[in-house]
Coordinates of C-alpha atoms in Angstrom, one line a residue:
Chain Y
M1 CA -24.7 74.0 10.8
A2 CA -24.1 71.8 13.8
G3 CA -20.8 70.7 12.3
H4 CA -19.7 74.3 12.0
W5 CA -20.3 75.0 15.7
I6 CA -18.7 71.7 16.8
A7 CA -15.6 72.6 14.7
V8 CA -15.5 76.1 16.2
A9 CA -15.7 74.7 19.8
I10 CA -13.0 72.2 19.1
N11 CA -10.8 75.0 17.8
V12 CA -11.4 77.1 20.8
V13 CA -10.5 74.2 23.1
V14 CA -7.4 73.4 21.0
G15 CA -6.4 77.0 21.1
L16 CA -6.6 77.1 24.9
T17 CA -4.5 73.9 25.2
L18 CA -1.7 75.8 23.4
V19 CA -1.3 77.7 26.7
W20 CA -0.5 74.4 28.4
V21 CA 2.1 73.7 25.7
L22 CA 3.6 77.2 26.2
V23 CA 3.8 76.7 29.9
R24 CA 5.6 73.3 29.5
T25 CA 7.9 74.9 26.9
I26 CA 8.9 77.7 29.4
Q27 CA 9.4 75.0 32.1
G28 CA 11.8 73.2 29.7
R29 CA 9.7 70.1 29.5
P30 CA 9.5 68.8 26.0
I31 CA 6.2 67.9 24.4
E32 CA 5.8 64.8 22.3
R33 CA 6.5 65.2 18.5
R34 CA 3.2 63.4 17.9
I35 CA 1.2 66.0 19.8
V36 CA 2.3 68.5 17.2
F37 CA 0.9 66.2 14.5
V38 CA -2.4 66.1 16.3
Y39 CA -2.5 69.9 16.4
I40 CA -1.8 70.1 12.7
A41 CA -4.4 67.4 11.9
L42 CA -7.0 69.3 13.9
A43 CA -6.0 72.6 12.3
V44 CA -6.4 71.2 8.8
A45 CA -9.6 69.1 9.4
T46 CA -11.9 71.2 11.6
P47 CA -12.0 74.3 9.2
L48 CA -13.4 72.0 6.5
F49 CA -16.6 71.9 8.6
M50 CA -16.7 75.6 9.2
K51 CA -18.9 78.1 7.2
L52 CA -16.3 80.9 7.4
E53 CA -14.7 82.7 4.5
A54 CA -11.0 83.3 4.7
P55 CA -9.8 86.8 4.0
L56 CA -8.0 87.2 0.8
A57 CA -5.9 90.0 -0.7
E58 CA -5.9 90.9 -4.4
T59 CA -2.6 90.5 -6.1
P60 CA -1.6 91.9 -9.5
E61 CA -0.2 88.6 -10.7
V62 CA -3.6 86.9 -10.5
Q63 CA -5.6 89.9 -11.6
S64 CA -3.3 90.1 -14.7
I65 CA -4.5 86.7 -15.9
V66 CA -8.2 87.6 -15.3
T67 CA -7.7 90.9 -17.2
T68 CA -5.9 89.3 -20.1
I69 CA -8.6 86.7 -20.6
K70 CA -11.4 89.3 -20.3
E71 CA -9.8 91.5 -22.9
L72 CA -9.5 88.8 -25.5
P73 CA -12.4 88.9 -28.0
P74 CA -14.9 86.1 -27.8
G75 CA -13.9 83.1 -29.9
S76 CA -10.2 83.6 -29.1
R77 CA -8.1 80.4 -28.9
I78 CA -6.7 79.5 -25.5
L79 CA -4.1 76.7 -25.2
I80 CA -4.1 75.0 -21.8
S81 CA -1.3 72.7 -20.8
F82 CA -2.0 70.3 -17.9
D83 CA 1.5 69.5 -16.7
Y84 CA 0.7 67.8 -13.4
D85 CA -0.7 64.5 -12.0
P86 CA -3.1 63.6 -9.2
Q87 CA -0.5 64.2 -6.5
S88 CA -0.7 68.0 -7.1
A89 CA -4.4 68.0 -7.8
P90 CA -5.4 69.6 -4.4
E91 CA -3.6 72.8 -5.4
L92 CA -4.0 72.8 -9.2
Q93 CA -7.3 71.2 -9.9
P94 CA -9.4 74.0 -8.3
M95 CA -7.6 76.6 -10.4
A96 CA -7.9 74.5 -13.5
E97 CA -11.7 74.1 -13.0
A98 CA -12.2 77.7 -12.3
F99 CA -10.1 78.7 -15.3
I100 CA -12.0 76.5 -17.8
K101 CA -15.4 77.7 -16.5
F102 CA -14.2 81.2 -16.9
A103 CA -12.9 80.6 -20.4
F104 CA -16.1 79.0 -21.5
K105 CA -18.2 81.8 -20.1
Q106 CA -16.0 84.3 -22.0
R107 CA -16.9 82.2 -25.1
H108 CA -13.3 81.3 -25.9
K109 CA -12.1 78.2 -27.6
V110 CA -10.1 75.9 -25.4
I111 CA -7.3 73.6 -26.7
I112 CA -6.0 71.2 -24.1
M113 CA -2.8 69.2 -24.0
G114 CA -0.4 67.7 -21.5
L115 CA 3.3 67.2 -21.1
W116 CA 2.7 64.9 -18.2
P117 CA 1.0 61.5 -18.9
L118 CA -1.8 62.1 -16.5
G119 CA -2.3 65.7 -17.3
P120 CA -5.0 65.2 -20.0
D121 CA -7.0 63.0 -17.5
Q122 CA -6.9 65.8 -15.0
A123 CA -8.1 68.1 -17.8
N124 CA -11.1 65.7 -18.5
Q125 CA -12.0 65.9 -14.9
A126 CA -11.9 69.7 -15.0
I127 CA -14.0 69.8 -18.2
R128 CA -16.6 67.5 -16.6
A129 CA -16.7 69.8 -13.5
A130 CA -17.1 72.8 -15.8
L131 CA -19.9 71.2 -17.8
E132 CA -21.8 70.4 -14.6
D133 CA -22.0 74.1 -13.9
P134 CA -25.5 75.3 -15.0
S135 CA -24.2 78.5 -16.5
V136 CA -21.6 76.7 -18.6
A137 CA -24.1 73.9 -19.5
E138 CA -26.4 76.6 -20.8
L139 CA -23.7 77.6 -23.3
A140 CA -23.5 73.9 -24.4
P141 CA -19.8 73.9 -25.4
E142 CA -19.3 71.2 -28.0
Y143 CA -16.3 68.9 -28.2
G144 CA -14.2 69.6 -31.3
V145 CA -15.9 72.9 -31.9
D146 CA -15.5 74.8 -28.6
Y147 CA -12.8 72.6 -26.9
V148 CA -10.5 69.7 -27.7
N149 CA -8.2 67.5 -25.7
L150 CA -5.0 66.7 -27.7
G151 CA -3.8 64.3 -25.1
F152 CA -0.3 63.7 -23.8
Q153 CA 2.9 63.9 -25.8
S154 CA 6.2 62.7 -24.4
G155 CA 9.3 64.8 -25.1
N156 CA 9.1 67.6 -22.5
E157 CA 10.3 71.0 -23.8
F158 CA 11.1 69.4 -27.2
V159 CA 7.3 69.1 -27.7
I160 CA 6.9 72.8 -27.1
Q161 CA 9.8 73.4 -29.5
G162 CA 8.1 71.2 -32.1
M163 CA 4.8 73.0 -31.6
G164 CA 6.6 76.2 -32.5
S165 CA 6.8 74.8 -36.0
A166 CA 3.5 72.9 -36.2
F167 CA 1.1 71.7 -33.6
K168 CA 0.1 69.0 -36.0
N169 CA 3.6 67.4 -36.0
M170 CA 3.4 66.9 -32.2
F171 CA -0.3 66.0 -32.0
P172 CA -1.4 64.3 -35.3
Q173 CA -4.6 63.1 -33.5
D174 CA -6.6 64.2 -30.5
E175 CA -7.1 62.1 -27.4
R176 CA -10.1 60.4 -29.1
G177 CA -8.2 59.5 -32.2
T178 CA -9.6 62.2 -34.5
I179 CA -7.2 63.4 -37.1
Y180 CA -5.9 67.0 -36.5
D181 CA -7.2 68.3 -39.8
N182 CA -10.7 67.0 -39.1
I183 CA -11.1 68.9 -35.8
P184 CA -13.0 72.1 -36.5
I185 CA -11.5 74.1 -33.6
L186 CA -8.0 73.5 -35.0
R187 CA -8.6 74.7 -38.5
G188 CA -6.2 77.5 -39.1
V189 CA -4.1 76.6 -36.0
T190 CA -0.6 76.0 -37.2
N191 CA 1.6 77.1 -34.4
F192 CA 1.8 79.6 -31.5
S193 CA 1.0 82.6 -33.7
N194 CA -2.5 81.2 -34.1
V195 CA -3.1 80.9 -30.4
D196 CA -4.1 84.0 -28.4
Y197 CA -3.1 82.9 -24.9
V198 CA -1.3 80.0 -23.3
Q199 CA -2.2 78.9 -19.8
V200 CA 0.1 76.3 -18.0
F201 CA -0.9 74.4 -14.9
S202 CA 2.3 72.8 -13.6
S203 CA 3.8 71.1 -10.7
G204 CA 7.4 70.5 -11.8
K205 CA 9.4 69.8 -14.9
P206 CA 8.3 70.1 -17.7
G207 CA 6.2 73.0 -16.6
T208 CA 5.8 76.8 -16.5
R209 CA 9.6 77.4 -16.7
E210 CA 9.8 75.4 -20.0
W211 CA 6.8 77.1 -21.4
V212 CA 8.4 80.5 -20.7
Q213 CA 11.7 79.5 -22.1
V214 CA 10.3 78.1 -25.4
A215 CA 6.8 79.3 -26.1
A216 CA 7.1 82.8 -24.6
D217 CA 10.8 83.7 -25.2
R218 CA 11.4 81.8 -28.4
F219 CA 8.0 82.0 -30.2
G220 CA 6.5 85.1 -28.6
A221 CA 3.4 83.4 -27.1
T222 CA 1.6 85.1 -24.2
V223 CA 2.0 82.7 -21.3
G224 CA 0.3 82.7 -17.9
G225 CA 1.2 80.2 -15.1
G226 CA -0.7 78.3 -12.5
T227 CA 1.8 76.4 -10.3
T228 CA 2.1 74.6 -7.0
A229 CA 3.3 76.7 -4.1
V230 CA 6.7 74.9 -4.2
Q231 CA 7.2 76.1 -7.8
A232 CA 5.9 79.6 -7.4
P233 CA 9.0 81.4 -6.0
E234 CA 11.0 80.2 -9.0
M235 CA 8.5 81.8 -11.3
Y236 CA 8.4 85.3 -9.8
P237 CA 11.6 86.5 -11.6
F238 CA 9.8 85.6 -14.9
L239 CA 6.8 87.5 -13.8
R240 CA 8.7 90.7 -13.0
S241 CA 10.5 90.7 -16.4
N242 CA 7.1 90.1 -18.2
Q243 CA 8.2 86.8 -19.6
L244 CA 5.2 85.5 -17.7
I245 CA 2.0 87.5 -18.0
G246 CA 0.5 86.3 -14.7
L247 CA 0.8 83.7 -12.0
M248 CA -1.5 81.7 -9.7
G249 CA 0.7 80.3 -7.0
G250 CA -0.6 77.4 -4.9
M251 CA -3.9 77.2 -3.1
T252 CA -3.9 81.0 -2.3
G253 CA -3.5 81.8 -6.0
A254 CA -6.3 79.4 -6.9
A255 CA -8.6 80.9 -4.2
E256 CA -7.9 84.4 -5.4
F257 CA -8.6 83.4 -9.0
E258 CA -11.9 81.7 -8.0
K259 CA -12.9 84.9 -6.2
A260 CA -11.8 87.2 -9.0
V261 CA -13.9 85.3 -11.6
E262 CA -16.8 84.7 -9.2
E263 CA -16.4 80.9 -9.4
L264 CA -16.0 80.0 -5.7
G265 CA -14.9 76.4 -5.4
K266 CA -12.7 74.1 -3.5
A267 CA -9.7 76.4 -3.2
N268 CA -11.8 78.9 -1.2
T269 CA -13.0 76.0 1.0
F270 CA -9.5 74.8 1.6
L271 CA -8.0 78.2 2.2
L272 CA -9.4 78.4 5.8
S273 CA -7.8 75.0 6.6
Q274 CA -4.5 76.4 5.2
M275 CA -4.8 79.5 7.3
F276 CA -5.4 77.5 10.5
A277 CA -2.5 75.2 9.6
H278 CA -0.1 78.1 9.0
A279 CA -1.1 79.7 12.2
T280 CA -0.4 76.5 14.1
V281 CA 3.0 76.1 12.4
I282 CA 3.9 79.7 13.3
V283 CA 2.9 79.1 16.9
F284 CA 5.1 76.0 17.1
V285 CA 8.0 77.9 15.5
I286 CA 7.7 80.5 18.2
F287 CA 7.5 77.8 20.9
G288 CA 10.5 76.1 19.4
N289 CA 12.5 79.3 19.6
I290 CA 11.4 80.0 23.2
A291 CA 12.6 76.5 24.1
Y292 CA 15.9 76.9 22.2
F293 CA 16.8 80.2 23.9
R294 CA 15.7 78.9 27.3
S295 CA 17.9 75.8 26.9
R296 CA 20.8 78.0 25.8
R297 CA 20.5 80.2 28.9
R298 CA 20.2 77.1 31.1
D299 CA 23.2 75.5 29.5
A300 CA 25.2 78.7 30.1
S301 CA 24.3 78.9 33.8
T302 CA 24.6 75.2 34.6
D303 CA 27.1 74.1 31.9
A304 CA 25.0 71.0 31.5
P305 CA 22.9 70.4 28.4
T306 CA 19.2 69.9 29.1
P307 CA 16.4 69.0 26.6
G308 CA 14.0 71.6 25.6
G309 CA 11.2 72.2 23.1
I310 CA 9.8 69.5 20.9
S311 CA 11.5 66.1 21.4
Chain C
M1 CA -20.1 56.6 4.0
S2 CA -18.9 55.6 0.6
L3 CA -19.9 52.3 -1.0
D4 CA -17.2 52.6 -3.6
I5 CA -14.5 49.9 -3.2
G6 CA -11.9 52.2 -4.9
V7 CA -12.6 55.0 -2.4
W8 CA -12.2 52.4 0.5
I9 CA -8.9 51.2 -0.9
G10 CA -7.7 54.8 -1.2
A11 CA -8.9 55.7 2.3
L12 CA -7.2 52.7 3.9
L13 CA -4.0 53.3 2.1
T14 CA -4.1 56.9 3.1
L15 CA -4.6 55.9 6.8
G16 CA -1.8 53.3 6.4
I17 CA 0.7 56.0 5.3
F18 CA -0.5 58.4 8.0
S19 CA 0.1 55.6 10.6
F20 CA 3.8 56.2 10.2
L21 CA 3.4 59.5 12.1
Y22 CA 2.7 57.4 15.2
R23 CA 5.5 55.0 14.6
D24 CA 6.9 52.6 11.9
N25 CA 4.6 49.6 11.6
P26 CA 3.7 46.7 9.3
F27 CA 0.6 48.4 7.9
Y28 CA 2.7 51.4 6.8
K29 CA 5.3 49.1 5.2
L30 CA 2.5 47.3 3.3
C31 CA 1.1 50.5 2.0
E32 CA 4.5 51.8 1.1
S33 CA 5.3 48.6 -0.8
I34 CA 2.0 48.7 -2.7
F35 CA 2.7 52.3 -3.7
V36 CA 6.2 51.5 -4.9
G37 CA 5.1 48.4 -6.8
V38 CA 2.0 50.0 -8.4
S39 CA 4.0 53.1 -9.4
A40 CA 6.8 51.1 -11.0
G41 CA 4.3 49.0 -13.0
Y42 CA 2.1 51.9 -13.9
W43 CA 5.0 54.0 -15.2
F44 CA 6.5 51.1 -17.2
C45 CA 3.1 50.6 -19.0
V46 CA 2.7 54.4 -19.6
F47 CA 6.1 54.9 -21.0
F48 CA 6.0 51.7 -23.1
F49 CA 2.6 52.4 -24.7
D50 CA 3.2 56.1 -25.1
N51 CA 6.6 55.9 -26.6
M52 CA 6.9 52.5 -28.2
V53 CA 3.4 51.9 -29.4
R54 CA 1.6 55.3 -29.8
K55 CA 4.6 57.5 -30.8
F56 CA 6.9 55.0 -32.6
Y57 CA 4.7 52.3 -34.0
F58 CA 1.7 54.4 -35.0
G59 CA 4.1 57.2 -36.1
V60 CA 5.7 54.9 -38.6
F61 CA 2.6 52.9 -39.4
P62 CA -0.3 55.3 -38.9
S63 CA -3.6 53.7 -38.1
E64 CA -5.7 56.4 -39.8
A65 CA -5.7 57.5 -43.4
G66 CA -4.6 61.1 -43.9
I67 CA -1.6 60.9 -41.4
E68 CA 1.8 60.8 -43.1
P69 CA 4.2 58.2 -41.8
K70 CA 7.2 59.6 -39.9
Y71 CA 10.0 57.4 -41.1
F72 CA 12.7 59.5 -39.3
L73 CA 11.4 57.9 -36.1
I74 CA 13.2 54.7 -37.2
V75 CA 16.5 56.6 -36.6
G76 CA 15.5 57.4 -33.1
A77 CA 14.3 53.8 -32.5
V78 CA 17.7 52.4 -33.8
L79 CA 19.6 54.8 -31.5
G80 CA 17.3 53.7 -28.6
A81 CA 18.0 50.0 -29.4
L82 CA 21.7 50.7 -29.5
M83 CA 21.5 51.9 -25.8
L84 CA 20.7 48.3 -24.9
T85 CA 24.1 47.1 -26.2
R86 CA 25.3 48.0 -22.7
L87 CA 23.8 44.7 -21.7
I88 CA 26.5 42.9 -23.8
P89 CA 29.9 43.9 -22.4
S90 CA 31.8 43.1 -25.6
I91 CA 29.9 45.7 -27.7
G92 CA 28.9 47.9 -24.8
W93 CA 30.9 50.8 -26.3
I94 CA 28.3 51.2 -29.0
S95 CA 25.9 52.6 -26.4
R96 CA 28.0 55.8 -26.3
W97 CA 26.8 56.8 -29.8
P98 CA 23.1 57.3 -28.8
L99 CA 24.2 58.8 -25.5
S100 CA 26.4 61.4 -27.2
F101 CA 23.5 62.3 -29.5
I102 CA 21.2 62.8 -26.4
V103 CA 23.9 64.8 -24.5
G104 CA 24.7 66.9 -27.6
A105 CA 21.1 67.7 -28.6
T106 CA 20.0 68.4 -25.0
A107 CA 23.0 70.6 -24.2
G108 CA 22.5 72.6 -27.4
L109 CA 18.9 73.3 -26.7
Y110 CA 19.3 74.0 -23.0
M111 CA 22.3 76.3 -23.6
M112 CA 20.2 78.5 -25.9
L113 CA 17.0 78.4 -23.7
F114 CA 18.8 79.2 -20.4
F115 CA 21.1 81.8 -21.9
V116 CA 18.1 83.8 -23.3
S117 CA 15.4 83.2 -20.7
N118 CA 17.4 82.9 -17.5
G119 CA 20.4 84.9 -18.6
L120 CA 19.8 87.8 -21.0
N121 CA 16.2 88.5 -20.1
Q122 CA 16.8 88.4 -16.4
V123 CA 19.9 90.5 -16.6
A124 CA 18.1 93.1 -18.7
D125 CA 15.4 93.2 -16.0
T126 CA 17.9 94.3 -13.4
M127 CA 19.2 97.1 -15.7
L128 CA 16.2 99.4 -15.2
P129 CA 16.1 103.0 -14.1
L130 CA 15.9 103.1 -10.3
Y131 CA 13.3 106.0 -10.5
R132 CA 10.1 104.4 -11.7
E133 CA 6.9 106.1 -13.0
T134 CA 3.3 105.0 -13.3
A135 CA 1.6 104.7 -16.7
G136 CA 0.4 108.3 -16.0
G137 CA 3.9 109.6 -15.6
D138 CA 3.7 110.1 -11.8
F139 CA 6.3 108.8 -9.4
D140 CA 5.7 105.2 -8.5
P141 CA 7.1 104.6 -5.0
A142 CA 6.3 100.9 -4.7
E143 CA 7.9 100.0 -8.1
T144 CA 10.9 102.3 -7.3
L145 CA 11.5 100.5 -4.0
G146 CA 11.1 97.1 -5.7
T147 CA 13.6 98.0 -8.4
I148 CA 16.1 99.3 -5.9
L149 CA 15.8 96.1 -3.8
V150 CA 16.3 94.0 -6.9
F151 CA 19.4 96.0 -7.8
I152 CA 20.9 95.8 -4.3
G153 CA 19.9 92.1 -4.0
T154 CA 21.5 91.1 -7.3
F155 CA 24.6 93.2 -6.8
T156 CA 25.3 92.1 -3.2
G157 CA 24.3 88.5 -4.0
L158 CA 26.9 88.4 -6.8
I159 CA 29.5 89.9 -4.4
Y160 CA 28.8 87.0 -1.9
F161 CA 29.6 84.5 -4.6
F162 CA 32.8 86.3 -5.6
F163 CA 35.5 84.3 -3.9
S164 CA 38.6 85.7 -5.5
K165 CA 38.8 88.5 -2.8
E166 CA 38.6 88.0 0.9
H167 CA 35.2 89.1 2.4
K168 CA 36.5 91.9 4.5
G169 CA 35.8 95.6 5.0
L170 CA 33.3 97.2 2.6
F171 CA 33.4 94.1 0.3
G172 CA 32.7 91.9 3.3
G173 CA 29.8 94.2 4.4
A174 CA 28.3 94.0 0.9
A175 CA 28.6 90.2 1.0
R176 CA 26.8 90.1 4.3
V177 CA 23.9 92.1 2.8
G178 CA 24.0 89.5 0.0
I179 CA 23.6 86.7 2.6
F180 CA 20.6 88.6 4.0
F181 CA 18.9 88.6 0.6
L182 CA 19.8 84.9 0.1
M183 CA 18.2 84.0 3.5
V184 CA 15.0 85.9 2.6
T185 CA 14.9 83.9 -0.7
F186 CA 15.4 80.6 1.1
G187 CA 12.8 81.6 3.7
A188 CA 10.2 82.5 1.0
A189 CA 10.9 79.2 -0.8
F190 CA 10.6 77.3 2.5
G191 CA 7.3 79.1 3.4
Y192 CA 5.9 78.2 0.0
T193 CA 7.0 74.6 0.4
V194 CA 5.1 74.4 3.8
M195 CA 2.1 75.9 2.1
S196 CA 2.3 73.3 -0.7
R197 CA 2.6 70.4 1.7
M198 CA -0.3 71.6 3.8
S199 CA -2.4 71.8 0.6
L200 CA -1.6 68.1 0.0
L201 CA -2.7 67.2 3.5
I202 CA -5.9 69.3 3.1
G203 CA -6.6 67.4 -0.1
R204 CA -6.3 64.0 1.7
M205 CA -8.4 65.2 4.6
D206 CA -11.1 66.4 2.2
F207 CA -10.9 63.0 0.5
L208 CA -11.4 61.2 3.9
F209 CA -14.1 63.4 5.2
R210 CA -16.0 64.1 2.0
D211 CA -15.5 61.1 -0.4
W212 CA -15.0 58.3 2.2
L213 CA -17.0 59.2 5.3
G214 CA -19.5 61.6 3.5
L215 CA -19.4 64.0 6.4
L216 CA -18.9 67.1 4.2
G217 CA -21.7 68.2 1.8

């Protein structure tokens, strides 16, 4: 609790020093670029120690995923593709962990694969985190029966294309070397028509776009996306046209999903940091604009360029 | 504080990269070089073992009974090997054969995928009635506004990219509206990018404070 109050106090002091930055900006005296870095670092770090909950709005794109999973009958088969690596884990790992926990609690069967080499390792981490949850551990999901990790397969969208004919052709064995036909969860699973829902966690190419293009539009699979914030704007057109059933975009999407399925995790912890960082960026954008317009006015009156804003 | 050597290496490398924010320095250069070297080595191993060993070798000579050998992979391997003929200038022209196969197959697949998903389906989504109703048959103002905005945005955006007529008068006005929509799109994309980069920074901060220093529970 002491950490919380120290962090709050630091933020109050930091907030007050912004007045000093504003005064300097109005005076046309530039502040050091590195001072902005310090502000951002504090804005990101101090909220990690706070015991506050960031406000979060409900969005239809995230709720749609929750509703779709809830409406599936228990025992439905969910295919999850982990198309990212550790670089994108801060955004995607929390939503993957929450999704797997939710799927297990709904008693669904989970089939995991990856189009990125490190995706299946991220999946194993998410599975481990899910199994540590007492309510999931109680259900005792069994490997091969309730979930399976098919591993990585190279070939990008050509792999999805091949899965449209037969999953077995693309994944003759699972990650542990077990032959496809000997894995109980995969009995009767030939192609996308035997899978009830496809969830993609992606941070680039191949990713959600390729799953929409091939699995959804070509083979009629129901696809939901979980993407990094960078990728999210590109996915919204697919969402509007119902080519994509739902979308979790970045940390905010992850936090909202965690909240919707009552699996509060890292995304909700990180959201406060993100909120503070965004506020800081907005403040400095405003300061930058003030400096710019002041320097323009000064240039017009003196006809001599003077530095302003952030150097 | 962590006693794990891996966590310490990760933390020191993170701080080394962050040190560039102050100024360029030898510690940063060392961390950068380690990153580049390890990445190159790591990806070489991953691609070699995944493609050459796991996919090709075990595809043609399966290690487990019950898996049918895929002899067609030999064709791909031969084409792949032909790519290396570029290293011998006198027969370098042979490398164009596998290259033409790759270009042809990829272009064929992409043409179809993009034409359907990014073309037809997206165009169809802009050809909706502007008056929208809820599932219950009532007027849906939010959806109606959204549809109108999509229609105006698409229409004026296309006008902006129509360069066969000078952007003057009514046509020019529509093009300026198109620019406005494009700017909103770029702004949204930039905002999301900032959000994403902040998330990565938060992830590193969490690693430093939680995993390395043990200050977070």
